[in-house]
Coordinates of C-alpha atoms in Angstrom, one line a residue:
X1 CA -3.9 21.1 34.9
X2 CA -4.5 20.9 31.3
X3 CA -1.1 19.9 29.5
X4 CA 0.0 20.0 26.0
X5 CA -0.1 16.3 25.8
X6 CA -3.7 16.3 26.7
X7 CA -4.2 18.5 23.6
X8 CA -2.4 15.7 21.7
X9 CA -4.7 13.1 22.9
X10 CA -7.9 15.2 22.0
X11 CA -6.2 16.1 18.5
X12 CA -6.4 12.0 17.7
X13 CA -9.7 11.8 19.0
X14 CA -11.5 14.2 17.4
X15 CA -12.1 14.4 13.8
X16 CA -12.6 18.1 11.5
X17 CA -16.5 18.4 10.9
X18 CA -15.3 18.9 7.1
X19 CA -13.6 15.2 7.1
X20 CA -16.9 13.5 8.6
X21 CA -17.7 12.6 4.5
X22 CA -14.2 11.3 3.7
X23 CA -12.5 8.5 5.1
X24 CA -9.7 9.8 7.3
X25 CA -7.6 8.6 9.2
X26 CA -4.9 9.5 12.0
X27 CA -2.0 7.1 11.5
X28 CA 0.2 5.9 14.2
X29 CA 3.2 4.7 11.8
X30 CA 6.3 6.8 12.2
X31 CA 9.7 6.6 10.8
X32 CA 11.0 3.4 12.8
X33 CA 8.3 1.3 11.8
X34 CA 9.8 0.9 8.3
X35 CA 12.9 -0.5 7.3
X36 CA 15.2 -0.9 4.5
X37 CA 14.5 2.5 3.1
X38 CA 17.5 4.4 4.1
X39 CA 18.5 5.7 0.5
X40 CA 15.0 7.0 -0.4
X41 CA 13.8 8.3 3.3
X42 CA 15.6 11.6 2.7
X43 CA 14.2 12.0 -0.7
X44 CA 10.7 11.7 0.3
X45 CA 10.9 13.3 3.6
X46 CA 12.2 16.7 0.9
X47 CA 9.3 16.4 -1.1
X48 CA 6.5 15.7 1.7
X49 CA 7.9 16.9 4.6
X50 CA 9.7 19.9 3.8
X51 CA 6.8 21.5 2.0
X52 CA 4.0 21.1 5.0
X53 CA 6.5 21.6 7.9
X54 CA 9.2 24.9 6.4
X55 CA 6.7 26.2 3.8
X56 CA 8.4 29.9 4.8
X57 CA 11.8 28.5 3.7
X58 CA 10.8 27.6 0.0
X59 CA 8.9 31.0 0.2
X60 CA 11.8 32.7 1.2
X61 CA 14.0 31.1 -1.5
X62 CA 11.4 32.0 -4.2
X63 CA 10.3 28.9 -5.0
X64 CA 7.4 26.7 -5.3
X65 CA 7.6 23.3 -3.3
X66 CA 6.9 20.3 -5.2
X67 CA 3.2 19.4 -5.4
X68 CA 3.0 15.9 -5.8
X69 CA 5.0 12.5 -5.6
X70 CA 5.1 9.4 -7.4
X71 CA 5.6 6.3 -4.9
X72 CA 6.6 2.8 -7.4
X73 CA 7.9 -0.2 -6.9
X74 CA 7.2 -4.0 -7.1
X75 CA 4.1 -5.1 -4.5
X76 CA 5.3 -5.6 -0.7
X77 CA 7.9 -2.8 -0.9
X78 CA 5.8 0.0 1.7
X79 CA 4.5 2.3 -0.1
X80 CA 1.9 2.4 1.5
X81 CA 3.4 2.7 5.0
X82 CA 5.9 5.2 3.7
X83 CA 2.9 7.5 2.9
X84 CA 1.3 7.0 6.2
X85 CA 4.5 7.2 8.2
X86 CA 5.1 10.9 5.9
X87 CA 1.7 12.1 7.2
X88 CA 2.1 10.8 11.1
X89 CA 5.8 12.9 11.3
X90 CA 4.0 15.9 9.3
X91 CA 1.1 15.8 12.0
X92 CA -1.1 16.5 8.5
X93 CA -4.6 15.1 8.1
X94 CA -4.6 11.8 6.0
X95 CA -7.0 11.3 3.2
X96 CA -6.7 7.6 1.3
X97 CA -8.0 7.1 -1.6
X98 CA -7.4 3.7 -3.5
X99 CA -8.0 4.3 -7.2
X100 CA -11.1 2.0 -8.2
X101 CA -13.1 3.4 -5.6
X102 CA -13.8 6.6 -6.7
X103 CA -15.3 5.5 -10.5
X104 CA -18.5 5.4 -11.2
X105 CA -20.9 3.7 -14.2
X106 CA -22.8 7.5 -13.5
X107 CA -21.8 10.2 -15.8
X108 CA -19.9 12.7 -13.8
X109 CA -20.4 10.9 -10.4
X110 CA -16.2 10.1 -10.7
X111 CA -15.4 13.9 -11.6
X112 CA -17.6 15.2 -8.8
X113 CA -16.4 12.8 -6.0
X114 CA -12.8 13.9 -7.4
X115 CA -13.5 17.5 -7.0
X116 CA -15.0 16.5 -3.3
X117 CA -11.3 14.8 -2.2
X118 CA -9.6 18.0 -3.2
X119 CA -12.4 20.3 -1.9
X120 CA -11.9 18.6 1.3
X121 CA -8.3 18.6 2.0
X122 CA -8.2 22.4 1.0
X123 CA -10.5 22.3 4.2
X124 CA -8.6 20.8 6.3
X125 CA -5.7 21.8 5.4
X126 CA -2.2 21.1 5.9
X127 CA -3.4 17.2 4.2
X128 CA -1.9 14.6 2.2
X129 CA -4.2 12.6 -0.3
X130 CA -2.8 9.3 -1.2
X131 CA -3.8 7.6 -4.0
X132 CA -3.1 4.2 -4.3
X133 CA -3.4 2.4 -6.9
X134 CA -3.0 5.5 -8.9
X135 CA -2.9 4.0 -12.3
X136 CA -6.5 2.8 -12.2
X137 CA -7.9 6.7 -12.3
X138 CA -5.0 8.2 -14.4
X139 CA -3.7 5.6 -17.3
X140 CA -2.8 6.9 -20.3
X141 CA -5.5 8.4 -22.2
X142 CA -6.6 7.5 -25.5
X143 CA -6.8 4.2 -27.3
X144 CA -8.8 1.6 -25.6
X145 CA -9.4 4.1 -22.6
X146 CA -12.9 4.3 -21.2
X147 CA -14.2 7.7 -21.4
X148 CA -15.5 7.7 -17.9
X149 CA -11.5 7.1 -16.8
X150 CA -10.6 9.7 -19.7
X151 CA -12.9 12.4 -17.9
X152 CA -11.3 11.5 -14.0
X153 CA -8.0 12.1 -15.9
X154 CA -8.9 15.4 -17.0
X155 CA -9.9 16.2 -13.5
X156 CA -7.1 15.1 -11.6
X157 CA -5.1 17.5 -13.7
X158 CA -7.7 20.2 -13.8
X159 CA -7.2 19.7 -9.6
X160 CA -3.5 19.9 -10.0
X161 CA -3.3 23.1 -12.2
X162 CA -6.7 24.3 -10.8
X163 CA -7.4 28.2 -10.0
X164 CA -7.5 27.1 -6.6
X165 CA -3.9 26.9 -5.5
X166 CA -3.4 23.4 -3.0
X167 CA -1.9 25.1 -0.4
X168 CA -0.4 22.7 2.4
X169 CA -2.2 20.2 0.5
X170 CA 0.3 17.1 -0.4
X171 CA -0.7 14.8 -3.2
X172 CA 0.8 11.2 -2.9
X173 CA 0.6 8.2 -5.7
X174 CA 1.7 4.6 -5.5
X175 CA 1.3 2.4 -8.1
X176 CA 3.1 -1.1 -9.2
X177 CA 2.5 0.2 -13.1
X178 CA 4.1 4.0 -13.3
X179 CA 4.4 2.6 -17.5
X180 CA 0.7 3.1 -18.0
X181 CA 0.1 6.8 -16.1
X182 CA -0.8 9.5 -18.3
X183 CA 2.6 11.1 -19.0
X184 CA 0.6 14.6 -18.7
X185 CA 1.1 13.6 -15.0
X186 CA 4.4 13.5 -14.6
X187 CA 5.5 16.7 -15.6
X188 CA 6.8 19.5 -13.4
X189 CA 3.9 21.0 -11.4
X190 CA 2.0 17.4 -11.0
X191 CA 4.0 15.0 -9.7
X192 CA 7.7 16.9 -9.6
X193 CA 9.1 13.9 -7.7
X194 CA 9.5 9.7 -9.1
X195 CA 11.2 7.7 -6.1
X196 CA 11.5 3.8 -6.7
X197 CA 10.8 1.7 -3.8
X198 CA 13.2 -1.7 -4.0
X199 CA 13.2 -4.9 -2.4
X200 CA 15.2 -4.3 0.9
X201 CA 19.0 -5.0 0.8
X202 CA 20.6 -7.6 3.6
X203 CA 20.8 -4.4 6.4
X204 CA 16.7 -3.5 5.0
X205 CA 15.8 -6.9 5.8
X206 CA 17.7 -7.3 9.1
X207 CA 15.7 -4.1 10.3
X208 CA 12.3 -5.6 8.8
X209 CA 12.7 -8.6 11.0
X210 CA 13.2 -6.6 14.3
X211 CA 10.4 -4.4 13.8
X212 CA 8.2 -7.5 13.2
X213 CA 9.2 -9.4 15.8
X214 CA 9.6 -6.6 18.4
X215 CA 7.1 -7.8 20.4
X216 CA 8.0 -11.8 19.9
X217 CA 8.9 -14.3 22.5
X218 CA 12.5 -14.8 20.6
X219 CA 14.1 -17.8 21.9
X220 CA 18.0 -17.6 21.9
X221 CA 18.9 -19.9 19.5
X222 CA 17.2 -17.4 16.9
X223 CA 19.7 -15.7 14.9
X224 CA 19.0 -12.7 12.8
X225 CA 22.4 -12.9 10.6
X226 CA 21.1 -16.1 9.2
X227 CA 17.3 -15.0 8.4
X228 CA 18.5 -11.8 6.5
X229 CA 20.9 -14.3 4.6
X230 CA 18.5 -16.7 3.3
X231 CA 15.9 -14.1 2.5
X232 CA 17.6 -12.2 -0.5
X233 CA 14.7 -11.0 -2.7
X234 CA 11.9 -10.9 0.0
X235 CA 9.7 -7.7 0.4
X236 CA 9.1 -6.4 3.8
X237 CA 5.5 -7.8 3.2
X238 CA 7.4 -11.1 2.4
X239 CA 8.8 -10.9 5.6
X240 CA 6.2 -9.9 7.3
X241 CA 4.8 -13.0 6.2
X242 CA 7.3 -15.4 7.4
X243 CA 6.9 -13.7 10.8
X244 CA 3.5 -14.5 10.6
X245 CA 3.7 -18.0 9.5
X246 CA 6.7 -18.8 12.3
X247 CA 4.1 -17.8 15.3
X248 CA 1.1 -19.8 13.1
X249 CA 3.9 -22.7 13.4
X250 CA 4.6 -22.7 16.8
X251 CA 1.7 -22.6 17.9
X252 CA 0.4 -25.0 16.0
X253 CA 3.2 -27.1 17.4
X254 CA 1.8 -26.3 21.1
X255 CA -1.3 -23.6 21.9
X256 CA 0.1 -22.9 25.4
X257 CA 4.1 -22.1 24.0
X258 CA 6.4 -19.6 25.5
X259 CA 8.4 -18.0 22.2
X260 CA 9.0 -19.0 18.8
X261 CA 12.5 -20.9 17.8
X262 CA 14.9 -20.6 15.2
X263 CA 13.3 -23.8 13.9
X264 CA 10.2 -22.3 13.3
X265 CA 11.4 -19.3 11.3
X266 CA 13.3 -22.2 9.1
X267 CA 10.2 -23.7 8.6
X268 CA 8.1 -21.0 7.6
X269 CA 10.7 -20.0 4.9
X270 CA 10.0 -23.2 3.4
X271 CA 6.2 -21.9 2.7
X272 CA 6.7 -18.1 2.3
X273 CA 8.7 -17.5 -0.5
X274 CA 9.5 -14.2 -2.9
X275 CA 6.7 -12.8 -4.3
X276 CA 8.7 -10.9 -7.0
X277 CA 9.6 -12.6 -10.4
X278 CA 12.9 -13.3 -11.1
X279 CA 14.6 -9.9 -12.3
X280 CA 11.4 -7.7 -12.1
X281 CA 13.7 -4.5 -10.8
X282 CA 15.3 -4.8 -14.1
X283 CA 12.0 -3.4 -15.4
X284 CA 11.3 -1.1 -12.6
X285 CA 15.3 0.1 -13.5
X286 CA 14.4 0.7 -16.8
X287 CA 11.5 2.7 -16.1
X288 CA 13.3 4.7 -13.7
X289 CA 16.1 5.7 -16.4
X290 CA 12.9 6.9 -18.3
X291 CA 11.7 9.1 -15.7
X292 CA 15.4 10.3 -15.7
X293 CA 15.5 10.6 -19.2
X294 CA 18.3 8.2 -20.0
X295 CA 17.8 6.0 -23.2
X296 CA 15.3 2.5 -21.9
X297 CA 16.7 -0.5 -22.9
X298 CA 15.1 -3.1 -25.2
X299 CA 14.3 -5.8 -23.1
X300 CA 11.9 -9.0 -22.6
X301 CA 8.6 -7.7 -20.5
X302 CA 6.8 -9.5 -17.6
X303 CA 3.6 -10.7 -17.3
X304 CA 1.7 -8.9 -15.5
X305 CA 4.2 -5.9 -15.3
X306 CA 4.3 -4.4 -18.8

């Protein structure tokens, strides 16, 4: 008897005909496999969500649902994993695009392979197209700008505002530099929504280290309290690291061992450390009172950040 699991099972294997040009993907990352994001879940799971799974509510209310979002933080923070976690609960097909790939030294090669992404998810459709790295197809034109990036621009908002409404078709950016996208953008009917993604709090971290060592040989001597304690300022990739580098240490330590100890986790601390620079969310706070309009303050930039 044929069950409605086993159509489940054949929805993962097989792939639409339409998606066979793009790279797709079917991602198995759900909700509990990110942590420390409490205060923004809600937020994106209204903008992404909502829109592909209640489309008859916004409908009924008389209102479009946003269009786009705009993913930004610091490195290591999961925005990545946030977008594929928001296409696994949606059950939508997943189209990633990071930015650099899709330029061209060809005139009109970038516009075209654009115009293909969205062509595609209208296909296919309900989607979500992530952009990563969003700022290195969309920076602020004019200037310096090369006029090959100046035409994908164009495009991306021709896409946006096209003729051809995106219906149950999700548009997701991340970037580390939301300063340098085109402000045309980021105006209502692009990308309606900015959330900030911040280095995990104490309770973020403490539920970063279960999920990565979920499937650890913990000895009891390990205590989490501790680890969350000493790693104020570490990014889930951070920690991901050190989770990494205490299995590396143990079994460095002996190839045939049973778990990894409390000592081991100390150790690797003392090679992975932050990879954020001292008071970077102050400028990622400042760019978010932008976004909400309030006044930026004057302060020194960052290398590498500004």
């Amino acid at each position: 008897r044929v069950t409605q699991k086993d159509f489940d099972e054949a929805l993962r294997e097989v792939e639409p005909s339409a998606m066979r040009e793009v790279l797709i993907e079917v991602p198995m990352t759900t909700w509990d496999d990110v942590g420390g994001l409490e205060d923004v879940r809600q937020e994106i799971r209204e903008a992404v969500e909502w829109p592909l799974t209640h489309p008859d509510k916004f409908r009924k209310m008389g209102i479009h649902p946003p269009k786009g979002i705009l993913l930004y933080g610091p490195p290591g923070t999961g925005k990545t994993l946030v977008a594929k976690a928001v296409a696994r609960e949606t059950a939508a097909n997943f189209i990633s695009i990071r930015g650099p790939q899709l330029l061209s030294k060809w005139v009109g090669e970038s516009e075209r392979a654009m115009r293909e992404v969205f062509k595609k998810a209208r296909q296919v459709a309900p989607c979500i197209i992530f952009f990563d790295e969003i700022d290195a197809i969309a920076p602020v034109r004019g200037g310096d700008t090369n006029r090959a990036v100046e035409r994908m621009v164009n495009q991306l908002l021709t896409e946006l505002d096209g003729l051809e409404t995106l219906e149950d078709v999700m548009i997701i950016g991340a970037t580390n530099r939301p300063d340098i996208i085109d402000p045309a953008l980021l105006r209502t009917g692009r990308f309606d929504r900015m959330v900030l993604l911040e280095a995990p709090a104490k309770k973020g971290r403490m539920e970063i280290f279960r999920i990565h060592t979920k499937e650890m040989p913990l000895s009891e001597d390990v205590d989490f309290e501790e680890l969350t304690e000493v790693t104020d300022g570490y990014t889930g990739a951070d920690i991901e690291s050190v989770c990494r580098e205490t299995v590396m240490l143990a079994l460095r330590e002996d190839i045939n061992a049973k778990g990894v100890e409390m000592r081991h986790f100390r150790d690797a601390l003392k090679k992975v450390h932050p990879s954020l620079a001292e008071n970077i969310m102050d400028y990622y706070e400042r760019i978010k009172d932008q976004f909400k309009g309030g006044k930026p303050k004057e302060e020194k930039s960052y290398i590498g950040y500004r």
